[in-house]
Coordinates of C-alpha atoms and ligand atoms in Angstrom, one line a residue:
X1 CA -13.8 -8.5 1.0
X2 CA -10.4 -7.0 0.2
X3 CA -9.0 -6.9 -3.3
X4 CA -5.9 -5.3 -4.8
X5 CA -6.2 -2.9 -7.8
X6 CA -2.7 -1.6 -8.1
X7 CA 0.6 -2.0 -6.2
X8 CA 3.9 -0.2 -5.6
X9 CA 6.4 -1.2 -3.0
X10 CA 4.3 -2.8 -0.3
X11 CA 1.7 -0.2 -1.0
X12 CA -1.5 -1.0 -2.7
X13 CA -4.7 0.5 -3.9
X14 CA -7.4 -1.7 -2.5
X15 CA -11.1 -2.2 -2.7
X16 CA -12.5 -2.9 0.8
X17 CA -16.1 -4.1 1.0
X18 CA -17.8 -4.1 4.4
X19 CA -21.3 -5.4 4.3
X20 CA -22.6 -3.8 1.1
X21 CA -20.5 -0.7 1.4
X22 CA -17.3 -0.2 -0.4
X23 CA -14.2 2.1 0.2
X24 CA -11.0 2.4 -1.8
X25 CA -7.8 2.3 0.2
X26 CA -5.4 3.7 1.3
X27 CA -7.7 6.1 3.1
X28 CA -8.2 7.9 6.3
X29 CA -10.9 7.4 8.8
X30 CA -11.7 10.7 10.4
X31 CA -12.2 10.3 14.2
X32 CA -15.6 11.4 15.3
X33 CA -16.3 12.2 18.9
X34 CA -20.0 11.4 19.2
X35 CA -20.3 13.8 22.2
X36 CA -19.0 16.9 20.4
X37 CA -19.1 17.1 16.6
X38 CA -16.9 19.7 15.0
X39 CA -17.6 18.6 11.5
X40 CA -20.5 16.2 11.1
X41 CA -20.0 12.9 9.3
X42 CA -22.7 13.9 6.8
X43 CA -20.9 17.1 6.0
X44 CA -17.7 15.1 5.6
X45 CA -19.5 12.9 3.1
X46 CA -20.7 15.9 1.1
X47 CA -17.4 17.8 1.2
X48 CA -14.8 15.1 1.1
X49 CA -16.7 12.0 -0.1
X50 CA -15.8 10.4 3.3
X51 CA -16.9 6.7 3.0
X52 CA -15.5 5.5 6.3
X53 CA -15.2 7.0 9.8
X54 CA -14.1 5.8 13.2
X55 CA -15.7 6.6 16.5
X56 CA -15.4 5.3 20.0
X57 CA -17.9 2.8 21.4
X58 CA -16.7 3.3 24.9
X59 CA -17.6 7.0 24.8
X60 CA -21.1 6.0 23.6
X61 CA -21.3 3.3 26.2
X62 CA -20.3 5.7 29.0
X63 CA -22.8 8.4 28.3
X64 CA -26.4 7.4 29.3
X65 CA -27.9 9.7 26.6
X66 CA -25.7 8.4 23.7
X67 CA -26.0 4.8 24.9
X68 CA -29.8 4.9 24.9
X69 CA -30.0 6.4 21.5
X70 CA -27.4 4.1 20.0
X71 CA -29.1 1.0 21.5
X72 CA -32.5 2.1 20.2
X73 CA -31.6 3.3 16.7
X74 CA -28.1 2.1 16.0
X75 CA -24.8 3.9 15.6
X76 CA -25.6 5.0 12.1
X77 CA -28.7 6.9 13.2
X78 CA -26.8 8.3 16.2
X79 CA -24.2 9.8 13.9
X80 CA -26.6 10.5 11.0
X81 CA -24.2 8.8 8.7
X82 CA -24.8 5.9 6.3
X83 CA -21.2 5.1 5.4
X84 CA -18.9 2.6 7.1
X85 CA -18.7 3.1 10.8
X86 CA -15.7 1.6 12.6
X87 CA -15.6 1.7 16.4
X88 CA -12.8 1.5 18.9
X89 CA -13.3 -0.2 22.2
X90 CA -11.9 2.0 25.0
X91 CA -8.4 0.7 24.6
X92 CA -7.1 4.2 24.0
X93 CA -8.7 5.3 27.3
X94 CA -7.1 2.3 28.9
X95 CA -3.7 3.5 27.7
X96 CA -4.4 7.1 28.9
X97 CA -6.1 6.5 32.3
X98 CA -5.0 2.9 33.0
X99 CA -8.6 1.8 33.6
X100 CA -11.9 1.5 32.0
X101 CA -15.3 0.6 33.4
X102 CA -16.1 -2.2 30.9
X103 CA -15.0 -5.7 30.2
X104 CA -13.9 -7.0 26.8
X105 CA -17.0 -9.1 26.3
X106 CA -19.3 -6.3 27.4
X107 CA -17.8 -3.8 24.9
X108 CA -17.7 -6.3 22.0
X109 CA -21.4 -7.2 22.7
X110 CA -22.2 -3.5 22.9
X111 CA -20.7 -3.0 19.5
X112 CA -22.8 -5.8 18.1
X113 CA -25.9 -4.3 19.8
X114 CA -25.4 -0.8 18.2
X115 CA -24.8 -2.4 14.8
X116 CA -21.3 -1.1 14.0
X117 CA -19.7 -2.1 10.7
X118 CA -16.3 -2.9 12.2
X119 CA -15.8 -3.6 15.9
X120 CA -12.6 -3.6 18.0
X121 CA -11.9 -5.7 21.1
X122 CA -10.3 -4.3 24.2
X123 CA -6.7 -4.8 23.3
X124 CA -4.0 -3.5 25.7
X125 CA -1.9 -0.7 24.1
X126 CA 1.3 -1.4 25.9
X127 CA 3.5 1.8 26.0
X128 CA 7.0 1.8 24.4
X129 CA 10.1 0.7 26.2
X130 CA 8.4 -1.3 29.0
X131 CA 10.2 -4.5 30.1
X132 CA 9.9 -7.6 28.0
X133 CA 7.9 -9.3 30.8
X134 CA 5.4 -6.5 31.1
X135 CA 4.9 -6.4 27.3
X136 CA 4.6 -10.2 27.1
X137 CA 2.0 -10.3 29.9
X138 CA -0.1 -7.6 28.3
X139 CA 0.2 -9.4 25.0
X140 CA -1.1 -12.7 26.4
X141 CA -4.1 -10.9 27.8
X142 CA -4.7 -9.2 24.5
X143 CA -4.5 -12.5 22.6
X144 CA -6.9 -14.1 25.1
X145 CA -9.4 -11.2 24.6
X146 CA -8.9 -11.6 20.8
X147 CA -10.1 -15.2 20.9
X148 CA -13.0 -14.3 23.2
X149 CA -14.1 -11.4 21.0
X150 CA -13.9 -13.5 17.8
X151 CA -16.5 -15.9 19.3
X152 CA -18.8 -13.1 20.5
X153 CA -18.7 -11.0 17.3
X154 CA -20.6 -12.0 14.3
X155 CA -19.5 -9.2 12.0
X156 CA -16.2 -7.5 11.0
X157 CA -13.6 -7.3 13.8
X158 CA -10.3 -5.6 14.1
X159 CA -7.4 -7.9 15.3
X160 CA -4.9 -5.4 16.7
X161 CA -1.2 -6.2 16.8
X162 CA 0.5 -5.2 20.1
X163 CA 3.9 -6.0 21.7
X164 CA 5.3 -2.6 22.6
X165 CA 8.8 -1.9 21.2
X166 CA 9.9 -5.5 21.5
X167 CA 10.0 -6.7 17.9
X168 CA 10.1 -10.4 18.9
X169 CA 6.7 -9.8 20.6
X170 CA 5.3 -7.8 17.7
X171 CA 6.3 -10.8 15.6
X172 CA 4.5 -13.2 17.9
X173 CA 1.6 -10.9 18.2
X174 CA 1.1 -10.7 14.4
X175 CA 1.6 -14.4 13.9
X176 CA -0.8 -15.4 16.6
X177 CA -3.5 -12.9 15.8
X178 CA -3.1 -13.8 12.1
X179 CA -4.2 -17.3 12.9
X180 CA -7.5 -16.1 14.2
X181 CA -9.8 -14.9 11.4
X182 CA -10.0 -11.1 11.7
X183 CA -11.0 -8.9 8.8
X184 CA -8.6 -6.0 9.5
X185 CA -5.3 -5.9 11.4
X186 CA -4.6 -2.6 13.1
X187 CA -1.1 -2.0 14.4
X188 CA -1.5 -0.6 17.9
X189 CA 0.3 1.5 20.5
X190 CA 2.2 3.6 18.0
X191 CA 0.6 6.9 19.2
X192 CA 3.3 7.6 21.8
X193 CA 6.0 6.9 19.2
X194 CA 4.4 9.3 16.7
X195 CA 4.1 12.0 19.4
X196 CA 7.8 11.7 20.0
X197 CA 8.6 11.5 16.2
X198 CA 10.0 8.0 16.7
X199 CA 9.2 7.1 13.1
X200 CA 12.1 4.7 12.9
X201 CA 10.6 2.5 15.7
X202 CA 7.3 2.6 13.8
X203 CA 9.0 1.4 10.6
X204 CA 10.4 -1.6 12.4
X205 CA 7.1 -2.3 14.1
X206 CA 5.1 -2.1 10.9
X207 CA 7.5 -4.2 8.8
X208 CA 7.9 -6.8 11.5
X209 CA 4.1 -7.2 11.6
X210 CA 3.7 -7.1 7.8
X211 CA 6.1 -10.0 7.5
X212 CA 3.8 -12.2 9.5
X213 CA 0.3 -11.0 8.4
X214 CA -1.6 -12.2 5.4
X215 CA -1.1 -9.7 2.5
X216 CA -4.9 -10.2 1.9
X217 CA -5.8 -8.4 5.1
X218 CA -5.9 -4.6 5.2
X219 CA -3.6 -3.0 7.8
X220 CA -4.7 0.0 9.9
X221 CA -1.9 2.1 11.5
X222 CA -3.8 3.0 14.6
X223 CA -3.5 6.7 15.7
X224 CA -1.4 7.9 12.8
X225 CA -3.1 11.0 11.6
X226 CA -0.4 13.4 10.3
X227 CA -0.3 13.5 6.5
X228 CA 3.5 14.0 6.6
X229 CA 4.0 10.3 7.3
X230 CA 1.3 8.8 5.2
X231 CA 3.3 8.1 2.0
X232 CA 6.0 6.3 3.9
X233 CA 3.6 4.0 5.8
X234 CA 1.6 3.4 2.6
X235 CA 4.8 2.3 0.9
X236 CA 5.3 -0.1 3.8
X237 CA 1.9 -1.7 3.4
X238 CA -0.5 0.3 5.6
X239 CA -4.0 0.7 4.1
X240 CA -6.0 2.6 6.7
X241 CA -5.2 5.6 8.9
X242 CA -7.3 7.4 11.4
X243 CA -7.1 11.0 12.2
X244 CA -8.1 12.9 15.3
X245 CA -5.2 15.2 14.3
X246 CA -7.4 17.3 12.0
X247 CA -9.5 18.5 15.0
X248 CA -7.0 18.2 17.9
X249 CA -4.5 20.3 16.0
X250 CA -7.3 22.8 15.0
X251 CA -8.1 23.3 18.7
X252 CA -4.5 24.2 19.2
X253 CA -4.5 26.7 16.3
X254 CA -2.3 24.4 14.3
X255 CA -2.5 24.2 10.6
X256 CA -1.5 20.9 8.8
X257 CA 0.7 20.9 5.7
X258 CA 2.1 17.9 3.9
X259 CA 5.6 18.9 5.2
X260 CA 4.7 19.6 8.8
X261 CA 2.6 21.6 11.1
X262 CA 2.4 25.4 11.3
X263 CA 1.1 27.7 14.0
X264 CA -1.7 29.8 12.7
X265 CA -0.4 33.0 14.3
X266 CA 3.0 32.5 12.6
X267 CA 1.4 32.2 9.2
X268 CA 1.4 35.3 7.0
X269 CA 0.2 33.4 3.9
X270 CA -1.8 30.2 3.4
X271 CA 0.2 27.7 1.3
X272 CA -3.1 26.1 0.2
X273 CA -6.0 26.8 -2.0
X274 CA -8.8 24.8 -0.3
X275 CA -12.1 26.6 0.1
X276 CA -11.1 27.8 3.6
X277 CA -7.7 29.1 2.6
X278 CA -8.8 30.7 -0.6
X279 CA -11.5 32.8 1.2
X280 CA -9.6 33.8 4.3
X281 CA -6.3 35.2 5.4
X282 CA -4.5 33.8 8.5
X283 CA -5.2 37.2 10.2
X284 CA -8.9 36.9 9.6
X285 CA -9.0 33.4 10.9
X286 CA -7.1 34.5 14.1
X287 CA -9.6 37.2 14.7
X288 CA -12.6 34.8 14.6
X289 CA -14.5 33.4 17.6
X290 CA -12.8 30.2 18.6
X291 CA -15.6 27.8 17.6
X292 CA -15.7 29.1 14.1
X293 CA -11.9 29.2 13.8
X294 CA -11.6 25.6 15.0
X295 CA -14.2 24.4 12.6
X296 CA -12.5 26.2 9.6
X297 CA -9.0 25.0 10.6
X298 CA -10.4 21.4 11.0
X299 CA -11.8 21.7 7.5
X300 CA -8.5 22.8 6.1
X301 CA -6.7 20.0 8.0
X302 CA -9.0 17.4 6.6
X303 CA -8.6 18.9 3.1
X304 CA -4.8 18.5 3.1
X305 CA -5.2 15.0 4.6
X306 CA -7.4 13.8 1.8
X307 CA -5.3 15.7 -0.8
X308 CA -2.2 13.8 0.2
X309 CA -4.0 10.5 0.0
X310 CA -5.1 11.3 -3.6
X311 CA -1.5 12.2 -4.4
X312 CA -0.3 8.8 -2.9
X313 CA -2.9 6.9 -4.8
X314 CA -1.9 8.5 -8.1
X315 CA 1.7 7.6 -7.3
X316 CA 0.8 3.9 -6.8
X317 CA -1.2 4.0 -10.0
X318 CA 1.8 5.3 -12.0
X319 CA 4.5 3.4 -10.1
X320 CA 6.2 6.4 -8.6
X321 CA 5.6 5.9 -4.9
X322 CA 9.3 5.5 -4.0
X323 CA 10.0 8.8 -5.7
X324 CA 7.2 10.5 -3.7
X325 CA 8.3 9.0 -0.4
X326 CA 11.9 10.0 -1.0
X327 CA 10.7 13.6 -1.5
X328 CA 8.3 13.5 1.5
X329 CA 10.8 12.1 4.0
X330 CA 12.9 15.2 3.5
X331 CA 10.4 17.3 5.4
X332 CA 11.7 16.1 8.8
X333 CA 15.0 14.5 9.7
X334 CA 13.3 12.0 11.9
X335 CA 11.3 10.8 8.9
X336 CA 14.4 10.8 6.8
X337 CA 16.2 8.5 9.2
X338 CA 13.2 6.3 9.5
X339 CA 13.2 5.8 5.8
X340 CA 16.8 4.7 5.9
X341 CA 15.7 1.9 8.2
X342 CA 13.6 0.5 5.3
X343 CA 16.9 -0.7 3.6
X344 CA 17.1 -3.5 6.2
X345 CA 13.9 -5.0 4.8
X346 CA 15.0 -4.9 1.2
X347 CA 14.7 -8.7 0.5
X348 CA 11.2 -8.8 2.1
X349 CA 10.0 -5.9 0.1
X350 CA 11.6 -7.2 -3.2
X351 CA 9.1 -10.1 -3.1
X352 CA 6.2 -7.7 -3.5
X353 CA 7.6 -4.6 -5.3
X354 CA 6.6 -4.6 -9.0
X355 CA 9.5 -5.1 -11.4
X356 CA 7.6 -3.1 -14.2
X357 CA 6.1 0.3 -13.5
X358 CA 4.3 2.9 -15.6
X359 CA 6.8 5.6 -14.9
X360 CA 10.5 5.9 -15.2
X361 CA 12.3 5.9 -11.8
X362 CA 13.7 9.3 -10.8
X363 CA 17.0 9.7 -8.9
X364 CA 16.1 12.0 -6.0
X365 CA 19.3 11.6 -3.9
X366 CA 21.6 9.0 -2.4
X367 CA 18.7 7.0 -0.9
X368 CA 17.4 6.1 -4.4
X369 CA 20.3 3.6 -4.6
X370 CA 18.6 1.4 -2.0
X371 CA 15.4 0.9 -3.9
X372 CA 14.7 -2.8 -3.9
X373 CA 13.8 -2.8 -7.6
X374 CA 17.4 -1.9 -8.6
X375 CA 18.7 -4.9 -6.7
X376 CA 16.1 -7.2 -8.2
X377 CA 16.9 -6.0 -11.7
X378 CA 20.6 -6.2 -11.2
X379 CA 20.5 -9.8 -9.9
X380 CA 18.3 -10.8 -12.8
X381 CA 20.6 -9.3 -15.3
X382 CA 23.6 -11.0 -13.7
X383 CA 21.8 -14.3 -13.7
X384 CA 20.4 -14.2 -17.3
X385 CA 22.4 -11.9 -19.6
X386 CA 25.9 -12.5 -21.0
X387 CA 26.4 -9.0 -22.2
X388 CA 28.4 -8.0 -25.3
X389 CA 29.2 -4.8 -23.6
X390 CA 28.7 -3.4 -20.1
X391 CA 28.3 0.1 -18.6
X392 CA 28.9 1.2 -15.1
X393 CA 25.9 2.8 -13.7
X394 CA 26.4 5.4 -10.8
X395 CA 23.7 3.7 -8.7
X396 CA 23.3 0.2 -10.1
X397 CA 26.9 -0.6 -10.8
X398 CA 28.0 -2.7 -13.8
X399 CA 25.1 -3.7 -16.1
X400 CA 24.5 -4.8 -19.8
X401 CA 24.6 -1.8 -22.1
X402 CA 21.7 -3.3 -24.0
X403 CA 19.5 -2.6 -21.0
X404 CA 20.3 1.1 -20.7
X405 CA 16.9 2.2 -21.9
X406 CA 15.0 -0.5 -20.1
X407 CA 13.2 0.0 -16.7
X408 CA 14.7 0.4 -14.1
X409 CA 18.2 0.8 -15.6
X410 CA 16.8 3.9 -17.4
X411 CA 16.5 5.7 -14.1
X412 CA 16.4 9.5 -14.8
X413 CA 19.7 11.1 -13.7
X414 CA 22.0 13.9 -15.0
X415 CA 22.9 12.0 -18.2
X416 CA 21.5 9.4 -20.5
X417 CA 23.4 6.3 -21.5
X418 CA 23.9 5.6 -25.2
X419 CA 23.4 2.1 -26.6
X420 CA 26.1 1.3 -29.1
X421 CA 25.7 -2.5 -29.4
X422 CA 24.0 -3.8 -32.6
X423 CA 20.3 -3.5 -32.4
X424 CA 19.8 -7.3 -32.7
X425 CA 22.1 -7.9 -29.8
X426 CA 20.2 -5.3 -27.8
X427 CA 16.8 -6.9 -28.3
X428 CA 18.2 -10.4 -27.7
X429 CA 19.7 -9.3 -24.4
X430 CA 16.5 -7.5 -23.4
X431 CA 14.7 -10.8 -24.1
X432 CA 17.3 -12.8 -22.1
X433 CA 16.7 -10.3 -19.2
X434 CA 13.0 -10.7 -19.4
X435 CA 12.5 -14.4 -20.2
X436 CA 15.7 -16.2 -19.3
X437 CA 19.3 -17.0 -20.3
X438 CA 19.8 -17.6 -24.1
X439 CA 16.1 -17.1 -24.9
X440 CA 16.5 -14.1 -27.1
X441 CA 18.3 -15.7 -30.0
X442 CA 15.7 -18.5 -30.2
X443 CA 12.7 -16.2 -29.7
X444 CA 13.9 -13.9 -32.5
X445 CA 15.0 -16.5 -35.0
X446 CA 14.1 -15.5 -38.6
X447 CA 12.8 -12.1 -37.6
X448 CA 13.3 -8.7 -39.2
X449 CA 13.4 -5.5 -37.2
X450 CA 11.0 -2.7 -38.1
X451 CA 11.5 0.9 -36.9
X452 CA 9.4 3.7 -35.6
X453 CA 9.4 7.1 -37.3
X454 CA 12.2 8.3 -35.1
X455 CA 14.4 5.3 -36.1
X456 CA 14.0 3.4 -32.9
X457 CA 13.5 -0.4 -32.8
X458 CA 9.8 -0.9 -32.8
X459 CA 8.8 -4.5 -33.7
X460 CA 10.3 -7.9 -34.5
X461 CA 8.4 -9.5 -37.4
X462 CA 8.5 -13.0 -38.9
X463 CA 6.5 -13.9 -42.0
X464 CA 4.4 -10.8 -41.6
X465 CA 3.4 -11.4 -38.0
X466 CA 4.6 -9.6 -34.9
X467 CA 6.8 -11.6 -32.6
X468 CA 7.4 -8.8 -30.1
X469 CA 7.1 -5.0 -29.7
X470 CA 9.7 -3.0 -27.9
X471 CA 7.7 -0.6 -25.7
X472 CA 9.1 2.9 -25.9
X473 CA 7.9 3.9 -22.4
X474 CA 10.0 1.3 -20.5
X475 CA 12.2 -0.5 -23.1
X476 CA 10.6 -3.8 -22.3
X477 CA 9.3 -6.4 -24.9
X478 CA 5.7 -7.2 -25.3
X479 CA 5.0 -10.4 -27.0
X480 CA 2.6 -10.8 -30.0
X481 CA 0.7 -14.0 -30.6
X482 CA 3.6 -15.5 -32.5
X483 CA 6.0 -14.5 -29.7
X484 CA 3.8 -16.1 -27.1
X485 CA 3.7 -19.4 -29.1
X486 CA 7.4 -19.3 -29.5
X487 CA 8.1 -18.6 -25.8
X488 CA 5.7 -21.3 -24.8
X489 CA 7.6 -23.8 -27.0
X490 CA 11.0 -22.7 -25.8
X491 CA 10.4 -22.5 -22.0
X492 CA 9.4 -25.7 -20.1
X493 CA 6.5 -25.4 -17.7
X494 CA 6.1 -23.6 -15.3
X495 CA 8.6 -21.0 -16.5
X496 CA 7.0 -17.7 -17.3
X497 CA 3.5 -19.2 -16.8
X498 CA 0.4 -18.8 -14.7
X499 CA -1.5 -22.1 -14.6
X500 CA -5.2 -21.8 -14.3
X501 CA -8.1 -24.1 -13.5
X502 CA -9.3 -25.8 -16.7
X503 CA -12.8 -24.6 -15.7
X504 CA -11.9 -21.0 -16.6
X505 CA -10.1 -21.8 -19.8
X506 CA -12.9 -20.6 -22.2
X507 CA -13.3 -17.4 -20.1
X508 CA -9.5 -16.6 -20.4
X509 CA -9.5 -17.3 -24.1
X510 CA -12.2 -14.7 -24.6
X511 CA -9.9 -12.2 -22.7
X512 CA -11.4 -12.6 -19.2
X513 CA -9.0 -11.7 -16.4
X514 CA -7.4 -14.4 -14.2
X515 CA -8.9 -14.4 -10.6
X516 CA -6.6 -15.5 -7.8
X517 CA -8.8 -18.3 -6.7
X518 CA -8.4 -20.0 -10.1
X519 CA -4.6 -20.0 -10.1
X520 CA -3.3 -23.5 -9.8
X521 CA 0.4 -22.8 -10.2
X522 CA 2.9 -20.1 -11.1
X523 CA 6.5 -19.5 -11.9
X524 CA 7.7 -18.2 -8.5
X525 CA 10.6 -16.4 -10.2
X526 CA 8.2 -13.9 -11.7
X527 CA 7.5 -10.4 -10.3
X528 CA 4.4 -8.3 -10.1
X529 CA 4.1 -6.2 -13.3
X530 CA 5.6 -8.8 -15.6
X531 CA 4.0 -10.2 -18.7
X532 CA 3.1 -13.8 -18.4
X533 CA 1.8 -16.7 -20.4
X534 CA -1.6 -18.1 -19.2
X535 CA -1.9 -21.9 -19.6
X536 CA -4.4 -24.5 -18.5
X537 CA -3.6 -27.6 -16.4
X538 CA -2.3 -29.4 -19.5
X539 CA -0.1 -26.5 -20.4
X540 CA -2.2 -25.5 -23.4
X541 CA -1.7 -21.8 -24.1
X542 CA -4.8 -19.7 -23.3
X543 CA -3.4 -16.2 -23.7
X544 CA -1.1 -13.7 -22.0
X545 CA -1.4 -10.9 -19.5
X546 CA 0.4 -8.9 -16.9
X547 CA 0.8 -10.1 -13.4
X548 CA -1.0 -7.7 -11.0
X549 CA -0.1 -9.6 -7.8
X550 CA 3.2 -11.2 -6.7
X551 CA 3.4 -15.0 -6.9
X552 CA 3.8 -15.2 -3.1
X553 CA 0.6 -13.2 -2.5
X554 CA -1.8 -14.9 -4.9
X555 CA -2.4 -17.9 -2.6
X556 CA -3.7 -15.6 0.1
X557 CA -6.4 -14.0 -2.0
X558 CA -9.8 -15.7 -2.5
X559 CA -11.1 -12.6 -4.4
X560 CA -9.9 -10.3 -7.0
X561 CA -7.6 -10.3 -10.0
X562 CA -4.2 -12.0 -10.1
X563 CA -3.5 -11.5 -13.9
X564 CA -4.9 -8.8 -16.2
X565 CA -5.4 -10.7 -19.4
X566 CA -4.0 -8.8 -22.4
X567 CA -5.1 -11.2 -25.1
X568 CA -6.6 -14.6 -25.3
X569 CA -5.8 -17.2 -28.0
X570 CA -8.6 -17.3 -30.4
Ligands
GUN1 N1 -6.0 3.9 19.4 C1 -4.7 4.3 19.3 N2 -3.9 3.2 19.5 C2 -4.7 2.2 19.8 C3 -4.5 0.8 20.1 O1 -3.3 0.3 20.2 N3 -5.6 0.0 20.3 C4 -6.8 0.5 20.1 N4 -7.8 -0.4 20.3 N5 -7.1 1.8 19.9 C5 -6.0 2.6 19.7
ZN2 ZN1 -6.4 25.0 3.0

């Protein structure tokens, strides 16, 4: 039900299917108060293409009028919305008022009865900074309720991670709840941390949970609705957000921007060109009756929220999410310091972060130094290349001169490095970096170099066939059919290979993609984004492709593509 389409950092563009409805992640679920609609879900569908919303089953349950209607006609009819409806359970009311008039089993059963698409059990959102004992007791109750709910609930169910600010309990919570089969994992009780701008604590909580959860399960950051923080938490692997902020802020005459919140009465200009902002001035909005003003402000707030998500998705698509986050975190010092915390998780993130991206890395400031991909590339170069010459890079340190135009060593800074080693040495060292120590000389034996119109190395040719092409965009080698055969002969299995079930061999040969469930083995030294050889169980070459997923995440996926096949062997 959850497949990955593209990745950057721990962030991913996903396809989430719930019953027969589909939503692309990362996305926001606008919070709908069924008692008082400010913008109706059907209007959201029309204006923002909203495919998923979240509402509160406890509010419906507590109102005789709403309850009767929902039980009779279902929650979709109640809200007049055919998209995906997620419901919360009253846990938030539990956190605010310390009591609710419903049991876990009653509210889970009620969510079954009103036909919600994703239900939530009555987890306990333990506040920050309570004692370890208190957090542990709450967590044990939450886990008990999780097991009870899983039995009662036939459809999709949220398995929320709790544990307060005690990371050892967050770890236990994620590990234990991960063993029960939930479809989505929200990370709970972060609202008070967000309200206090304690983003650094949220970074620790999210990454502690991510380390324990299956990468095949979407993660929902519960109660995080300000677009300012979206890019950071998408980078850390959050797929779903919910926003009551769009309307709560509107009621308070507050106007959301990607860099923070403005008070309407302090705005002389609207820094936005959404339909609301392009047809009104701040003064006009201030002068309106409050209901109308709240509605228009809420529209603008939702607009910037969706706009930022589109921007984030594009960044994942092109591999520039780190660049985007480094810019976004500069909008608030608390966000900036939270981002610095990510460094501590470098080796965990390195396992998932693609080593090949569509766009060149940009240096945005000192923090760029800590990007996991630089460390991965540097370790790989040290391990595999015996350079003829080296250069000293201001952020990567000493590295082979041959790689100066190769991702990520070609990071955009104030000057460009020149490559003065012989061209043959350059391509051989790039091949060593990509495929392994001393591979280049053997791979390019008896080849001649051909050049592009601007005199750059373009291809390596042997007997009229292409062994490899040096891709201008990222300075990496792409193997031709002959190059694949050579590499397959040079490297022993499973090096540089994805081994697939014999059953799908004909499909791969005719250029079909490799689905995760047919992967039988893989070279675990590979990274997402790399070119790989595709072989059957007897090591016969079937083709080549690029690795969409990381070797460590493939075993978790029963659906979706692991390798995009570039070519099959005819
Ligand atoms: N809404 C905001 N935080 C939470 C939480 O921790 N649990 C649930 N169920 N709902 C929430
Ligand atoms: Zn606007």
